[in-house]
XYZ file of C-alpha atoms in Angstrom:
704
model
C -71.970 -79.038 -132.882
C -74.327 -81.959 -133.188
C -71.893 -83.489 -136.163
C -74.689 -86.621 -136.920
C -72.992 -87.337 -140.366
C -70.076 -89.727 -139.759
C -70.932 -92.300 -142.140
C -70.540 -89.935 -144.618
C -67.208 -89.001 -142.992
C -66.090 -89.084 -139.579
C -64.263 -86.360 -138.086
C -60.439 -86.262 -137.093
C -60.346 -85.256 -133.290
C -58.502 -81.996 -132.057
C -55.461 -83.761 -130.966
C -55.003 -85.505 -134.396
C -55.571 -82.301 -135.804
C -52.695 -80.756 -133.873
C -50.359 -83.718 -133.713
C -50.861 -83.720 -138.053
C -49.534 -79.786 -137.580
C -46.458 -80.723 -135.650
C -45.350 -83.233 -138.550
C -45.906 -81.471 -141.147
C -43.787 -78.264 -139.770
C -41.037 -81.237 -139.680
C -40.862 -83.341 -142.119
C -40.001 -83.046 -145.191
C -40.910 -85.958 -148.286
C -39.910 -86.221 -151.792
C -40.897 -88.350 -155.172
C -40.416 -92.329 -153.962
C -39.727 -92.994 -157.433
C -36.091 -90.961 -156.615
C -32.930 -92.436 -155.119
C -31.889 -89.957 -153.117
C -32.171 -89.696 -149.155
C -35.278 -88.078 -148.997
C -36.633 -90.449 -151.354
C -35.238 -93.257 -149.330
C -36.720 -92.125 -146.688
C -40.540 -91.303 -148.434
C -40.170 -95.371 -149.348
C -39.755 -96.171 -145.968
C -42.789 -94.440 -144.309
C -44.872 -95.912 -147.213
C -43.324 -99.113 -146.528
C -43.971 -98.695 -142.812
C -47.944 -97.553 -143.581
C -48.347 -100.582 -145.494
C -47.466 -103.133 -142.533
C -49.448 -100.483 -140.115
C -52.700 -100.883 -142.397
C -52.356 -104.927 -142.228
C -51.917 -104.939 -138.438
C -55.004 -102.939 -138.381
C -56.912 -105.484 -140.625
C -54.979 -108.262 -137.999
C -53.880 -109.654 -141.097
C -49.390 -109.425 -142.653
C -48.250 -109.064 -145.386
C -47.867 -112.708 -146.598
C -51.301 -112.387 -146.965
C -52.403 -109.958 -148.420
C -51.156 -106.805 -151.158
C -52.012 -103.100 -149.945
C -52.387 -100.947 -152.835
C -52.803 -97.286 -152.384
C -55.620 -95.297 -154.191
C -57.496 -92.038 -153.885
C -60.295 -93.700 -152.733
C -62.715 -96.349 -152.057
C -64.658 -95.785 -155.653
C -61.256 -95.867 -157.678
C -59.993 -99.425 -155.567
C -63.531 -100.876 -156.799
C -62.748 -99.585 -160.171
C -58.902 -101.253 -160.192
C -60.872 -104.165 -159.572
C -63.413 -104.420 -162.294
C -61.021 -102.886 -165.087
C -58.639 -105.621 -164.788
C -60.281 -108.571 -163.356
C -60.009 -111.721 -165.178
C -64.021 -112.387 -166.664
C -62.421 -115.643 -168.746
C -63.889 -115.790 -172.581
C -67.466 -114.391 -172.517
C -69.349 -117.105 -174.268
C -72.722 -114.725 -174.936
C -72.370 -112.240 -178.123
C -73.122 -108.689 -177.362
C -73.331 -106.567 -174.065
C -75.776 -107.408 -171.468
C -79.332 -105.342 -171.420
C -81.258 -106.837 -168.512
C -80.496 -107.152 -164.974
C -81.232 -110.379 -163.607
C -82.452 -110.296 -160.295
C -81.013 -113.822 -159.362
C -77.262 -115.312 -159.284
C -76.377 -116.697 -162.937
C -73.741 -119.825 -163.108
C -71.267 -120.667 -165.833
C -68.600 -117.915 -166.808
C -68.036 -114.165 -166.968
C -70.320 -113.201 -164.436
C -70.424 -110.107 -162.177
C -73.233 -109.351 -159.204
C -73.884 -106.924 -156.885
C -76.751 -106.638 -154.015
C -79.803 -104.246 -154.458
C -78.314 -102.195 -151.780
C -75.113 -100.684 -153.147
C -73.314 -97.673 -152.993
C -73.610 -95.780 -156.734
C -69.355 -96.647 -157.052
C -70.510 -100.408 -157.271
C -73.453 -100.323 -159.019
C -71.953 -98.298 -161.715
C -69.131 -100.938 -162.271
C -71.388 -103.043 -164.325
C -70.681 -100.006 -167.242
C -67.075 -101.196 -166.834
C -67.363 -104.669 -166.970
C -70.711 -104.444 -169.544
C -68.499 -106.015 -172.754
C -66.715 -108.060 -170.426
C -69.397 -110.222 -168.874
C -71.933 -112.727 -169.799
C -74.482 -111.747 -167.300
C -75.071 -109.217 -164.412
C -77.255 -109.328 -161.830
C -78.558 -107.227 -158.801
C -79.384 -109.339 -156.020
C -81.521 -109.512 -152.635
C -79.159 -111.016 -149.577
C -82.039 -113.417 -149.429
C -80.809 -114.521 -152.419
C -77.595 -115.796 -151.854
C -77.657 -119.062 -150.049
C -75.660 -121.865 -150.140
C -78.878 -123.761 -152.505
C -79.155 -120.623 -154.242
C -75.566 -119.819 -155.310
C -74.818 -121.755 -158.711
C -70.620 -122.766 -159.787
C -69.203 -120.062 -161.121
C -65.506 -119.896 -163.080
C -63.685 -115.927 -163.967
C -66.491 -114.154 -161.581
C -66.793 -111.190 -159.363
C -69.213 -110.800 -156.391
C -68.901 -107.026 -155.739
C -70.280 -107.293 -151.534
C -71.635 -104.379 -149.425
C -70.389 -105.024 -146.079
C -72.710 -102.127 -144.564
C -75.814 -100.346 -146.065
C -74.650 -96.397 -146.320
C -78.273 -96.245 -145.919
C -79.330 -97.724 -143.343
C -76.986 -99.313 -141.542
C -77.647 -102.903 -141.472
C -74.210 -105.155 -141.574
C -74.660 -108.027 -144.651
C -73.045 -111.267 -143.179
C -69.606 -111.358 -144.023
C -69.932 -115.837 -143.588
C -70.999 -115.321 -147.354
C -67.872 -114.350 -149.015
C -66.769 -118.007 -147.808
C -70.207 -119.380 -149.359
C -69.349 -117.516 -152.782
C -66.100 -118.186 -153.300
C -66.632 -122.454 -152.724
C -68.895 -122.054 -155.176
C -66.236 -119.990 -157.609
C -66.650 -116.385 -157.098
C -63.967 -113.975 -156.330
C -65.658 -111.343 -154.001
C -64.483 -107.483 -154.082
C -65.922 -106.658 -150.306
C -66.797 -102.527 -150.227
C -65.656 -102.284 -146.548
C -66.556 -98.361 -146.912
C -69.158 -97.731 -144.778
C -68.392 -100.921 -142.708
C -65.153 -99.764 -141.329
C -66.092 -96.391 -140.088
C -67.558 -98.157 -136.698
C -66.698 -101.485 -136.698
C -63.528 -104.129 -137.089
C -62.874 -105.964 -139.945
C -60.982 -108.817 -138.690
C -59.530 -110.625 -142.121
C -58.280 -113.573 -140.387
C -62.052 -114.767 -139.261
C -63.051 -113.680 -143.368
C -60.769 -114.039 -146.332
C -62.365 -112.153 -149.026
C -60.282 -111.604 -152.345
C -60.305 -107.610 -152.278
C -61.201 -105.198 -149.755
C -61.913 -101.575 -150.379
C -62.234 -98.626 -148.352
C -61.358 -94.925 -147.878
C -59.346 -93.759 -144.613
C -61.644 -90.970 -143.802
C -63.980 -92.928 -143.591
C -61.983 -94.460 -140.538
C -60.365 -91.643 -138.929
C -61.914 -88.361 -140.785
C -58.011 -87.916 -142.094
C -56.729 -87.007 -144.329
C -59.045 -86.772 -147.217
C -58.250 -88.222 -150.555
C -56.622 -92.051 -149.585
C -58.318 -94.680 -149.951
C -56.774 -98.766 -150.215
C -57.445 -102.032 -151.892
C -56.781 -104.732 -150.402
C -55.561 -108.101 -152.546
C -54.923 -111.428 -151.487
C -52.212 -112.790 -153.083
C -53.339 -115.770 -153.683
C -55.965 -113.556 -156.085
C -53.416 -111.480 -157.605
C -53.352 -113.197 -160.975
C -57.212 -112.807 -160.653
C -56.718 -109.252 -162.104
C -54.141 -108.789 -164.582
C -52.767 -105.426 -166.044
C -52.892 -104.077 -169.627
C -51.359 -101.100 -169.079
C -48.911 -98.345 -167.154
C -47.755 -95.329 -166.355
C -45.511 -93.234 -164.151
C -44.131 -95.484 -161.667
C -44.900 -98.557 -162.844
C -42.897 -100.540 -164.965
C -39.828 -102.144 -164.897
C -38.638 -101.874 -168.453
C -40.536 -100.059 -171.341
C -39.781 -99.179 -175.130
C -41.587 -96.548 -176.788
C -41.186 -97.691 -180.296
C -42.535 -101.384 -179.436
C -45.316 -103.072 -177.534
C -42.902 -104.084 -175.082
C -43.350 -103.197 -171.411
C -42.990 -104.815 -167.618
C -45.342 -104.160 -165.349
C -43.038 -103.511 -161.270
C -43.724 -105.805 -158.192
C -48.013 -106.229 -157.664
C -48.479 -102.920 -155.314
C -46.496 -100.666 -157.352
C -48.091 -101.938 -160.782
C -51.125 -100.520 -159.774
C -50.056 -97.182 -158.020
C -49.359 -95.182 -161.228
C -47.962 -91.801 -161.336
C -46.789 -90.322 -157.740
C -48.651 -91.563 -154.999
C -49.806 -89.317 -151.729
C -46.092 -89.497 -149.571
C -47.600 -86.389 -147.296
C -50.919 -88.078 -146.932
C -49.924 -91.375 -146.092
C -46.835 -90.384 -143.718
C -50.925 -89.105 -141.694
C -52.125 -92.164 -141.396
C -50.050 -93.672 -138.355
C -51.884 -90.817 -136.849
C -55.207 -91.801 -137.665
C -54.261 -94.792 -136.126
C -53.130 -93.909 -132.912
C -56.274 -91.953 -132.687
C -58.282 -94.992 -133.051
C -56.009 -96.432 -130.142
C -56.645 -93.973 -127.844
C -60.401 -94.365 -128.414
C -59.633 -97.939 -127.267
C -59.819 -99.447 -130.390
C -62.102 -99.860 -132.568
C -64.361 -102.443 -130.937
C -64.847 -99.901 -128.478
C -65.905 -97.612 -130.918
C -68.563 -100.678 -132.398
C -69.840 -100.351 -128.705
C -69.951 -96.861 -128.115
C -71.686 -96.217 -131.507
C -73.564 -98.327 -131.295
C -74.710 -97.126 -127.551
C -76.248 -93.871 -129.618
C -77.869 -95.528 -132.176
C -80.265 -96.952 -130.257
C -80.689 -94.060 -128.050
C -81.750 -92.582 -130.895
C -83.910 -95.348 -131.988
C -85.825 -95.587 -128.634
C -86.027 -91.469 -128.960
C -87.415 -91.387 -132.475
C -90.030 -94.660 -131.769
C -91.159 -92.952 -128.587
C -92.387 -89.088 -131.000
C -96.115 -89.611 -131.459
C -98.664 -87.016 -132.373
C -101.259 -85.806 -129.993
C -104.061 -87.548 -132.325
C -101.457 -90.804 -131.421
C -99.644 -91.329 -134.774
C -96.750 -91.295 -135.165
C -94.071 -89.125 -136.441
C -90.874 -91.190 -137.135
C -91.152 -93.736 -139.456
C -87.993 -95.472 -139.546
C -86.227 -97.750 -142.135
C -83.981 -100.573 -140.872
C -84.308 -104.442 -140.245
C -86.992 -106.335 -137.514
C -85.965 -104.710 -133.780
C -85.155 -108.434 -132.968
C -82.806 -108.416 -135.351
C -80.667 -105.515 -134.580
C -77.019 -106.220 -132.594
C -73.681 -104.868 -132.808
C -73.125 -107.350 -135.396
C -75.793 -106.717 -137.789
C -76.373 -103.383 -136.920
C -73.790 -100.152 -137.983
C -74.145 -96.412 -136.162
C -76.673 -95.240 -138.837
C -80.689 -94.709 -138.623
C -82.296 -93.853 -141.389
C -86.134 -92.010 -141.746
C -88.449 -90.258 -142.706
C -90.966 -87.536 -140.370
C -94.714 -87.510 -140.270
C -97.531 -85.648 -140.087
C -100.616 -85.819 -137.613
C -102.726 -86.797 -140.828
C -100.079 -89.565 -142.156
C -98.755 -87.202 -144.698
C -94.794 -86.824 -144.527
C -92.898 -83.582 -144.091
C -89.837 -83.318 -147.014
C -86.358 -84.035 -145.860
C -85.391 -81.060 -147.279
C -87.859 -79.228 -144.771
C -86.214 -81.350 -142.091
C -82.690 -80.603 -143.217
C -83.436 -76.489 -143.012
C -84.693 -76.421 -139.736
C -81.465 -78.719 -138.674
C -79.192 -75.868 -140.164
C -81.270 -73.224 -137.729
C -80.309 -75.575 -135.138
C -76.960 -76.131 -135.685
C -77.537 -79.864 -136.848
C -75.066 -81.852 -139.369
C -76.480 -84.619 -141.583
C -77.251 -86.250 -144.427
C -80.736 -86.213 -146.326
C -81.805 -87.976 -149.792
C -80.877 -91.335 -151.098
C -76.854 -91.032 -150.104
C -75.721 -92.382 -153.474
C -77.702 -95.598 -152.525
C -80.711 -95.504 -154.889
C -81.238 -99.367 -154.603
C -82.090 -98.733 -150.647
C -83.831 -96.112 -150.853
C -86.272 -97.993 -153.996
C -86.623 -100.607 -150.669
C -87.677 -98.839 -148.231
C -89.444 -96.155 -149.363
C -91.263 -98.920 -151.948
C -90.090 -96.641 -155.143
C -90.387 -98.404 -158.412
C -87.791 -98.488 -161.511
C -90.839 -96.658 -163.444
C -90.894 -94.118 -160.331
C -87.145 -92.675 -160.954
C -88.119 -92.547 -164.373
C -91.509 -91.233 -163.712
C -89.299 -88.919 -161.200
C -87.164 -88.134 -163.356
C -89.827 -86.416 -165.858
C -91.432 -84.325 -163.259
C -87.579 -82.775 -162.907
C -86.336 -84.964 -160.143
C -82.379 -85.203 -159.907
C -80.025 -86.154 -157.045
C -79.204 -83.995 -155.196
C -81.669 -81.648 -155.955
C -84.238 -80.335 -153.170
C -87.362 -81.817 -154.317
C -88.115 -84.306 -151.476
C -92.111 -85.258 -152.157
C -93.522 -86.004 -155.423
C -97.291 -86.985 -155.175
C -97.102 -86.872 -151.707
C -94.396 -89.603 -151.667
C -90.819 -88.926 -150.329
C -88.218 -89.308 -153.276
C -85.463 -89.823 -150.153
C -84.658 -89.829 -146.425
C -83.381 -88.213 -143.141
C -79.706 -90.330 -142.328
C -77.912 -89.775 -138.627
C -74.864 -91.623 -137.657
C -72.603 -91.862 -135.142
C -68.816 -92.384 -135.086
C -66.539 -92.278 -131.963
C -67.009 -88.726 -130.773
C -70.323 -88.700 -130.792
C -72.507 -87.847 -127.581
C -75.918 -88.335 -125.739
C -75.851 -84.734 -126.524
C -76.106 -84.542 -130.241
C -79.312 -87.138 -129.710
C -80.980 -84.494 -127.270
C -80.229 -81.884 -129.798
C -81.694 -83.265 -132.319
C -84.967 -84.708 -129.539
C -84.991 -80.627 -129.114
C -85.418 -79.352 -133.193
C -87.713 -82.948 -133.620
C -90.398 -81.503 -130.642
C -90.054 -77.983 -131.412
C -90.560 -78.427 -135.598
C -92.473 -81.493 -136.419
C -94.190 -82.731 -132.969
C -97.955 -81.090 -134.080
C -98.996 -79.938 -130.240
C -100.454 -76.818 -128.361
C -98.632 -77.273 -125.154
C -95.928 -74.825 -124.535
C -92.370 -75.823 -124.606
C -89.585 -74.601 -122.578
C -86.415 -76.241 -123.374
C -84.082 -77.206 -121.119
C -80.331 -75.819 -121.854
C -78.783 -77.602 -118.337
C -76.761 -80.417 -120.768
C -75.424 -78.130 -123.588
C -72.535 -76.593 -123.756
C -72.630 -73.638 -126.045
C -68.770 -73.918 -126.800
C -69.668 -77.528 -128.889
C -71.696 -75.345 -131.405
C -70.312 -73.525 -134.780
C -72.972 -70.657 -135.172
C -72.565 -68.925 -138.203
C -73.929 -65.071 -139.475
C -76.684 -65.029 -141.490
C -77.844 -61.548 -141.373
C -76.543 -58.151 -140.558
C -79.073 -54.780 -140.051
C -77.979 -51.277 -139.986
C -80.996 -49.110 -139.359
C -80.142 -45.633 -140.104
C -83.563 -44.081 -138.665
C -84.570 -45.270 -135.715
C -87.031 -47.080 -135.346
C -87.668 -46.658 -139.228
C -87.274 -50.188 -141.236
C -83.646 -51.072 -143.631
C -82.718 -53.816 -145.471
C -79.816 -56.625 -144.555
C -76.592 -56.172 -146.523
C -73.651 -58.238 -146.974
C -71.284 -56.471 -144.711
C -71.125 -52.961 -142.550
C -68.129 -51.034 -141.023
C -67.705 -51.674 -137.181
C -67.268 -48.220 -135.293
C -67.174 -47.598 -131.223
C -70.520 -46.735 -131.661
C -71.628 -49.765 -133.318
C -72.434 -50.503 -137.092
C -71.564 -47.756 -139.126
C -74.639 -45.127 -138.649
C -76.501 -47.562 -137.037
C -79.560 -45.609 -135.368
C -77.579 -42.175 -136.488
C -80.564 -40.225 -136.660
C -83.690 -39.334 -135.635
C -87.397 -38.408 -136.223
C -89.538 -35.557 -134.080
C -92.308 -34.052 -134.032
C -92.628 -30.673 -132.406
C -89.959 -31.370 -130.785
C -90.664 -35.005 -129.616
C -88.712 -38.046 -129.933
C -90.871 -40.595 -132.668
C -91.088 -44.375 -132.182
C -92.854 -47.238 -133.817
C -94.859 -48.717 -130.449
C -96.805 -44.981 -129.800
C -96.167 -44.048 -133.826
C -96.970 -46.761 -136.295
C -97.326 -44.533 -139.407
C -93.338 -44.725 -138.969
C -93.736 -48.593 -140.676
C -94.901 -46.326 -144.136
C -90.289 -45.825 -144.397
C -87.323 -47.557 -144.848
C -84.234 -46.020 -144.925
C -80.881 -47.251 -146.003
C -76.912 -45.599 -146.472
C -76.264 -45.963 -150.249
C -72.294 -46.362 -150.182
C -71.692 -44.331 -147.834
C -72.537 -41.313 -149.931
C -76.277 -40.181 -148.688
C -79.154 -41.699 -146.875
C -81.952 -43.125 -148.927
C -85.368 -42.557 -147.804
C -88.452 -44.343 -149.152
C -92.011 -44.663 -148.601
C -93.138 -48.728 -148.094
C -95.316 -47.831 -151.910
C -91.924 -46.726 -153.324
C -93.440 -43.687 -154.666
C -91.383 -41.518 -153.027
C -88.420 -41.463 -152.554
C -85.726 -38.603 -150.749
C -82.087 -38.827 -151.132
C -80.232 -37.336 -148.697
C -75.966 -36.311 -149.125
C -73.861 -37.686 -146.230
C -71.861 -34.841 -146.307
C -74.563 -32.040 -146.444
C -73.780 -29.227 -143.894
C -76.143 -29.231 -141.229
C -77.906 -26.749 -138.406
C -76.541 -27.483 -134.858
C -80.022 -28.264 -132.421
C -80.131 -28.603 -129.348
C -79.428 -31.783 -127.160
C -82.108 -34.812 -127.057
C -82.616 -37.144 -124.659
C -83.168 -40.484 -125.737
C -83.293 -43.645 -123.974
C -81.992 -42.039 -120.903
C -78.995 -40.753 -122.476
C -78.476 -37.197 -123.410
C -77.047 -37.048 -127.078
C -75.684 -33.636 -128.588
C -78.230 -33.256 -132.521
C -77.816 -31.658 -135.768
C -81.100 -30.852 -137.667
C -81.428 -32.144 -141.517
C -82.977 -28.819 -142.521
C -86.734 -27.714 -143.621
C -86.987 -29.430 -147.276
C -86.122 -32.838 -145.110
C -88.848 -32.137 -142.684
C -90.789 -30.830 -145.184
C -90.418 -34.305 -147.240
C -91.334 -36.425 -143.805
C -94.565 -34.502 -142.943
C -95.917 -34.678 -146.364
C -95.126 -38.934 -145.982
C -95.947 -39.873 -142.588
C -99.029 -37.314 -143.017
C -97.973 -35.204 -139.245
C -96.976 -31.826 -139.156
C -93.719 -29.968 -137.450
C -91.514 -33.386 -138.026
C -87.704 -32.652 -138.377
C -84.899 -35.275 -138.731
C -81.650 -35.419 -136.306
C -78.423 -36.628 -136.914
C -76.525 -37.796 -134.027
C -73.153 -34.899 -134.059
C -70.347 -36.527 -135.108
C -68.148 -35.292 -131.943
C -70.401 -37.423 -130.272
C -69.480 -40.957 -128.821
C -73.632 -42.646 -128.933
C -76.028 -42.850 -130.452
C -79.664 -43.935 -130.545
C -79.509 -47.083 -129.517
C -80.807 -48.072 -126.421
C -77.831 -48.956 -123.956
C -75.578 -51.304 -126.009
C -73.948 -50.958 -129.593
C -75.352 -54.306 -130.691
C -78.143 -56.405 -130.376
C -78.157 -60.500 -131.866
C -81.105 -63.120 -131.621
C -80.620 -66.401 -132.602
C -82.839 -67.797 -135.670
C -83.712 -71.519 -133.256
C -85.247 -68.979 -130.984
C -87.257 -67.095 -133.691
C -88.438 -70.445 -135.330
C -89.217 -71.605 -131.847
C -91.614 -68.506 -130.805
C -92.915 -68.063 -134.702
C -94.130 -72.199 -134.230
C -96.154 -70.983 -130.991
C -97.971 -68.138 -132.479
C -98.241 -69.424 -135.970
C -96.513 -66.300 -136.898
C -93.636 -65.606 -139.800
C -90.108 -66.043 -139.143
C -88.768 -63.536 -141.094
C -91.903 -61.125 -139.756
C -91.007 -61.674 -136.240
C -87.240 -61.313 -137.218
C -87.678 -57.909 -138.645
C -89.688 -57.204 -135.546
C -86.738 -57.437 -132.886
C -84.762 -55.187 -135.598
C -81.077 -56.926 -134.515
C -78.519 -56.260 -135.637
C -76.750 -59.567 -136.128
C -78.663 -62.683 -137.082
C -77.353 -65.832 -136.022
C -77.760 -69.635 -137.102
C -76.487 -72.991 -135.854
C -77.264 -72.843 -132.236
C -80.295 -74.532 -130.118
C -83.469 -72.513 -128.969
C -82.325 -70.117 -126.096
C -78.844 -71.480 -125.676
C -77.890 -67.941 -126.263
C -78.806 -67.138 -122.839
C -75.557 -68.704 -122.244
C -73.233 -67.076 -123.926
C -70.369 -64.363 -122.244
C -68.274 -63.694 -125.290
C -68.376 -64.090 -128.892
C -65.874 -63.963 -132.033
C -66.824 -62.518 -135.389
C -64.304 -62.851 -138.178
C -61.340 -62.557 -135.373
C -63.337 -60.049 -133.466
C -63.950 -60.173 -129.826
C -67.587 -59.185 -128.814
C -68.569 -58.674 -124.997
C -71.895 -60.274 -124.005
C -73.797 -57.249 -121.518
C -76.771 -58.521 -120.844
C -80.604 -59.761 -121.986
C -82.528 -57.426 -124.061
C -85.461 -56.723 -122.030
C -88.314 -56.432 -124.902
C -90.944 -53.930 -124.645
C -94.262 -53.769 -126.622
C -92.544 -52.856 -129.858
C -92.182 -56.275 -131.039
C -96.021 -56.303 -130.930
C -96.042 -54.041 -133.647
C -96.381 -55.039 -137.062
C -93.841 -53.345 -139.520
C -95.814 -53.986 -142.272
C -99.308 -52.265 -141.180
C -98.648 -50.286 -137.816
C -101.466 -52.925 -136.352
C -100.309 -54.356 -132.647
C -100.825 -57.919 -132.018
C -99.204 -59.117 -128.284
C -99.682 -62.927 -129.354
C -95.168 -62.424 -129.721
C -94.988 -60.855 -126.501
C -96.846 -63.061 -124.636
C -95.079 -66.462 -126.209
C -92.045 -64.612 -125.429
C -93.235 -64.754 -121.799
C -94.493 -68.063 -121.938
C -91.357 -69.431 -123.485
C -88.836 -67.684 -120.959
C -90.774 -68.749 -118.230
C -92.338 -65.077 -117.270
C -88.321 -64.243 -117.087
C -87.533 -60.591 -119.087
C -88.937 -61.253 -122.323
C -86.235 -61.136 -124.656
C -84.335 -63.917 -127.363
C -81.628 -61.103 -128.146
C -78.107 -60.336 -127.155
C -75.936 -56.921 -126.719
C -72.728 -57.390 -127.293
C -69.923 -54.391 -126.806
C -66.973 -54.792 -129.911
C -63.469 -53.921 -128.688
C -61.558 -52.469 -131.589
C -63.312 -50.767 -134.257
C -63.426 -50.622 -138.254
C -63.321 -53.592 -138.894
C -65.625 -55.391 -141.661
C -68.525 -57.651 -140.747
C -69.638 -60.215 -143.164
C -72.871 -62.536 -143.725
C -71.487 -65.979 -143.639
C -68.730 -65.842 -140.723
C -68.660 -68.112 -138.662
C -69.344 -67.575 -134.559
């Protein structure tokens, strides 16, 4: 599975999860506020974890406190809520955001390129400060930093939008002018070491899942000990006080760390941190991870920059600092970009995300909770934000283009388990879906391993009457013959089997099984319907040879035959059903046909045909999403809902797929496209698989 959202959350490794599972079966912890032996053991584990965290950041308990939090946002809010801004000198609340740093007392500042968790702090401090500044990095120079006191600068260490790293030496410059600096390190720590002996911020906020994927719901606030008095807690909760009186205002807080850890901390989660740090060590440490991810980022940028349309126009617009300023010290493992049309217009990021889903690629789209960077790199103004909102735009929605301009971007990001294969699959998706070209593209599967992907079932189909259309359902019962009732009926004329390629009149009909009780046949214009009870007593008929198989059949009677004659405008029609004792049905060879949605999309784009139209023509039982095109050729087995299937063979597709199921007209373009894409091999993208168990329900949405 090409996972390209490590900036959102990196992934835990299999080894890490296995070790954690082993711990969880053996570890018994208790509330660390108690005093029995299990509680004392819990206290020791928590204490050990604090020391391990400080060692990871190359510092000690002599210099920093470790306060456990729920996440980075929680850690940042602790600082903002409790920071001592001193006495305000101006009346009222701040009504305008400054673009430069202001001097004096009671100031709050942050970069334009900041996560919403940082920007939102301005409303926490609103009634406590005289000024709020939102500044570009260029403003923070030694000559432009004013002298201040009781002032807080929340410093983005790395942009979560584009991966730009902000110079940490600015921390000292700010501190020299009186600023207290709180570093938002959430994005930085995912792929970069942070050495607190080289830089000495007053506060550092981060989440552990950003570093090693698991556990979630645990972060930390590192507080430099000589800065601990600059935040002052004015309230208390369970576990945070040494003494309290409910009848007076008397309370005395515990030591620093426990004073800010309100309620019972996540002891089990804290115990799991050790395995996360061991995982980083197995990878050679964070410096090795930084080198690995930066190298992948460079390869991805090179690939993206190489893409052009036949008219010479670029396919990719990358949002980043200039190439000559990019290095492992200045750039994280993130690439933000948009895809462009041959006419210099934009493809919307929602369309890109949907195509990625088909190919099994997981990435991030939108503004990534960083509107400042989005405005900077996409040329969006404050006025445009308000105008876009009036047009219905909301964070997290699918409105990706307004007046032809993108409202967000596509972001890929790399982690310790990322590989070059992730880039290859992304390139294949871009070439297939967004590079304008008339050439036939035959994808190489040489380096792609199907086991690396996690596809899902998106549609299930059963076709009660052979060569007659049906509709998808959420689930079907499995039998030794396939989906229950699949190809269980057959239409004959003058005792000769009808099929769509020879009798396009069949496209007038659709057939479904209703509540497992009756067969519903409907004309395409829905003007006529026929309901046949599945319990109807049927007349035994002569065996039929269908697809080279002799199958015992039953005749559904004169009334049904007459209805079919009228619907199809034919004479001597009969509907036959597979006899109950038969182990076969009217399928060609195997009880299941499987198709890969990405393969279909590739064909659809080549011949300018609707994807759903092609899916309908192939009449597959199982449609999967999340695999690159044609990689299904390498599958040997598959599992759905713990049910094992064996891949039997490729399905050789005849001219049936040339028949438009809506009109009955024939068009050879799809068959020709298959020939070209399959290098003149068997013209097929569908798989046939035989179930080893029966009477199990398969559901759309299931993992494969």
